[in-house]
mmCIF file of C-alpha atoms in Angstrom:
data_model
loop_
_atom_site.group_PDB
_atom_site.id
_atom_site.type_symbol
_atom_site.label_atom_id
_atom_site.label_comp_id
_atom_site.label_asym_id
_atom_site.label_seq_id
_atom_site.Cartn_x
_atom_site.Cartn_y
_atom_site.Cartn_z
ATOM 1 C CA MET A 74 0.000 0.000 0.000
ATOM 2 C CA LYS A 75 1.270 3.476 -0.877
ATOM 3 C CA THR A 76 0.173 6.243 1.502
ATOM 4 C CA LEU A 77 0.504 10.022 1.604
ATOM 5 C CA ILE A 78 0.315 11.712 5.011
ATOM 6 C CA VAL A 79 -0.639 15.393 4.776
ATOM 7 C CA GLU A 80 -0.138 17.123 8.103
ATOM 8 C CA ASP A 81 1.392 20.448 9.136
ATOM 9 C CA ASP A 82 2.062 19.452 12.763
ATOM 10 C CA PHE A 83 5.358 17.602 13.318
ATOM 11 C CA ILE A 84 4.116 15.401 16.180
ATOM 12 C CA SER A 85 0.940 14.405 14.307
ATOM 13 C CA ARG A 86 3.040 13.553 11.207
ATOM 14 C CA LYS A 87 5.380 11.440 13.292
ATOM 15 C CA ILE A 88 2.513 9.517 14.929
ATOM 16 C CA MET A 89 0.769 8.891 11.595
ATOM 17 C CA LYS A 90 4.002 7.734 9.990
ATOM 18 C CA GLU A 91 4.679 5.283 12.844
ATOM 19 C CA LEU A 92 1.177 3.861 12.401
ATOM 20 C CA LEU A 93 1.352 3.592 8.606
ATOM 21 C CA ILE A 94 4.958 2.691 7.766
ATOM 22 C CA PRO A 95 4.475 -1.039 8.548
ATOM 23 C CA LEU A 96 1.767 -1.139 5.857
ATOM 24 C CA GLY A 97 3.995 -0.023 2.978
ATOM 25 C CA GLU A 98 5.506 3.012 1.295
ATOM 26 C CA THR A 99 4.680 6.240 3.131
ATOM 27 C CA ASP A 100 5.294 9.796 1.912
ATOM 28 C CA ILE A 101 4.725 13.059 3.747
ATOM 29 C CA ALA A 102 3.451 16.486 2.674
ATOM 30 C CA ILE A 103 3.314 19.432 5.060
ATOM 31 C CA ASP A 104 0.394 21.317 3.485
ATOM 32 C CA GLY A 105 -2.323 21.022 0.885
ATOM 33 C CA SER A 106 -0.356 22.453 -2.016
ATOM 34 C CA GLU A 107 2.482 19.990 -1.417
ATOM 35 C CA ALA A 108 -0.116 17.195 -1.221
ATOM 36 C CA VAL A 109 -1.583 18.097 -4.617
ATOM 37 C CA GLN A 110 1.921 18.241 -6.087
ATOM 38 C CA ALA A 111 2.809 14.811 -4.600
ATOM 39 C CA PHE A 112 -0.470 13.331 -5.841
ATOM 40 C CA ARG A 113 0.123 14.570 -9.404
ATOM 41 C CA LEU A 114 3.735 13.375 -9.371
ATOM 42 C CA ALA A 115 2.720 9.897 -8.174
ATOM 43 C CA HIS A 116 0.247 9.649 -11.084
ATOM 44 C CA ASP A 117 2.807 10.956 -13.563
ATOM 45 C CA GLU A 118 5.200 8.226 -12.365
ATOM 46 C CA ARG A 119 2.396 5.654 -12.725
ATOM 47 C CA HIS A 120 2.624 4.710 -9.040
ATOM 48 C CA PRO A 121 -0.392 6.473 -7.475
ATOM 49 C CA TYR A 122 -1.334 6.568 -3.827
ATOM 50 C CA ASP A 123 -3.795 4.039 -2.424
ATOM 51 C CA LEU A 124 -4.534 6.164 0.641
ATOM 52 C CA ILE A 125 -4.214 9.800 1.669
ATOM 53 C CA CYS A 126 -4.553 10.769 5.335
ATOM 54 C CA MET A 127 -5.049 14.536 5.272
ATOM 55 C CA ASP A 128 -5.442 17.126 7.998
ATOM 56 C CA ILE A 129 -8.135 19.715 7.307
ATOM 57 C CA MET A 130 -6.664 22.803 8.957
ATOM 58 C CA MET A 131 -3.275 23.645 7.389
ATOM 59 C CA PRO A 132 -1.493 26.800 6.223
ATOM 60 C CA ASN A 133 -1.122 27.762 2.530
ATOM 61 C CA MET A 134 -3.852 25.376 1.311
ATOM 62 C CA ASP A 135 -6.225 23.569 3.662
ATOM 63 C CA GLY A 136 -7.331 19.960 3.323
ATOM 64 C CA HIS A 137 -10.700 20.824 1.769
ATOM 65 C CA GLU A 138 -9.095 22.742 -1.103
ATOM 66 C CA ALA A 139 -6.398 20.104 -1.603
ATOM 67 C CA LEU A 140 -9.030 17.360 -1.775
ATOM 68 C CA ALA A 141 -11.071 19.349 -4.285
ATOM 69 C CA GLN A 142 -8.004 19.729 -6.508
ATOM 70 C CA ILE A 143 -7.123 16.034 -6.165
ATOM 71 C CA ARG A 144 -10.659 14.979 -7.136
ATOM 72 C CA GLU A 145 -10.617 17.408 -10.075
ATOM 73 C CA TYR A 146 -7.319 15.951 -11.303
ATOM 74 C CA GLU A 147 -8.762 12.436 -11.041
ATOM 75 C CA LYS A 148 -11.681 13.555 -13.238
ATOM 76 C CA GLU A 149 -9.237 14.989 -15.785
ATOM 77 C CA LEU A 150 -7.477 11.609 -15.848
ATOM 78 C CA GLY A 151 -10.797 9.805 -16.355
ATOM 79 C CA ILE A 152 -10.662 8.040 -12.995
ATOM 80 C CA GLY A 153 -14.139 6.976 -11.900
ATOM 81 C CA ALA A 154 -15.508 7.185 -8.361
ATOM 82 C CA ALA A 155 -14.858 3.492 -7.680
ATOM 83 C CA ASP A 156 -11.159 3.914 -8.471
ATOM 84 C CA GLU A 157 -10.512 7.229 -6.696
ATOM 85 C CA VAL A 158 -7.791 7.367 -4.066
ATOM 86 C CA LYS A 159 -9.169 6.701 -0.592
ATOM 87 C CA VAL A 160 -8.943 9.883 1.488
ATOM 88 C CA ILE A 161 -9.292 9.927 5.259
ATOM 89 C CA MET A 162 -9.673 13.514 6.461
ATOM 90 C CA THR A 163 -8.342 14.164 9.964
ATOM 91 C CA THR A 164 -9.047 17.078 12.265
ATOM 92 C CA ALA A 165 -9.064 18.148 15.866
ATOM 93 C CA LEU A 166 -12.528 19.643 15.331
ATOM 94 C CA ASP A 167 -15.528 17.362 15.617
ATOM 95 C CA ASP A 168 -18.119 19.714 14.169
ATOM 96 C CA PRO A 169 -20.874 19.071 11.616
ATOM 97 C CA LYS A 170 -19.679 21.813 9.236
ATOM 98 C CA ASN A 171 -16.338 20.063 8.689
ATOM 99 C CA VAL A 172 -18.048 16.696 8.209
ATOM 100 C CA VAL A 173 -20.399 18.146 5.577
ATOM 101 C CA GLU A 174 -17.540 19.944 3.835
ATOM 102 C CA ALA A 175 -15.300 16.854 3.816
ATOM 103 C CA PHE A 176 -17.881 14.308 2.677
ATOM 104 C CA TYR A 177 -20.525 15.989 0.619
ATOM 105 C CA ARG A 178 -18.584 18.788 -1.029
ATOM 106 C CA GLY A 179 -15.057 17.397 -1.004
ATOM 107 C CA GLY A 180 -15.488 13.745 -1.767
ATOM 108 C CA ALA A 181 -13.632 12.407 1.267
ATOM 109 C CA THR A 182 -13.823 8.665 1.815
ATOM 110 C CA SER A 183 -13.998 9.041 5.596
ATOM 111 C CA TYR A 184 -13.309 11.358 8.511
ATOM 112 C CA LEU A 185 -11.416 10.803 11.778
ATOM 113 C CA VAL A 186 -11.215 13.108 14.791
ATOM 114 C CA LYS A 187 -7.840 13.432 16.518
ATOM 115 C CA PRO A 188 -6.251 11.932 18.469
ATOM 116 C CA ILE A 189 -5.848 9.155 15.909
ATOM 117 C CA THR A 190 -5.248 5.765 17.498
ATOM 118 C CA ARG A 191 -3.922 2.637 15.787
ATOM 119 C CA GLN A 192 -7.260 0.930 16.384
ATOM 120 C CA LYS A 193 -9.342 3.752 14.819
ATOM 121 C CA LEU A 194 -7.020 4.106 11.838
ATOM 122 C CA MET A 195 -6.781 0.372 11.094
ATOM 123 C CA LYS A 196 -10.565 0.032 11.329
ATOM 124 C CA GLU A 197 -10.968 2.781 8.700
ATOM 125 C CA ILE A 198 -8.314 1.307 6.428
ATOM 126 C CA ARG A 199 -9.845 -2.171 6.624
ATOM 127 C CA GLY A 200 -13.294 -0.701 6.036
ATOM 128 C CA HIS A 201 -12.041 0.724 2.724
ATOM 129 C CA GLY A 202 -10.645 -2.645 1.635
ATOM 130 C CA LEU A 203 -7.014 -1.539 1.725
ATOM 131 C CA LEU A 204 -5.880 -4.304 4.126
#
């Protein structure tokens, strides 16, 4: 499994990497614009991501905007909904506005509230058929 972690906080990145590295190749982006760039590069190299774990609140470009650009690029490539990259949005805020934005407008696969535990993350990953 190839995963992209998108997180601006060093400690959160470190925790996510420790949880995901045993599952396969893991890359890191520190904001939304870097995530979009990494996503495009992975497709250009014909080795796309299977999973993106992306924080919502980040500087430069937030997770909502990054996800919108990723989904738009997938449409340009002719990738259908069934074959889209799985995206788990993560946030410290458990509020309905973020859930609506992530799922209904952004096309997120799922949504986890921090702190992210191994158990919560593995349950989500299994639920998306990645393990």
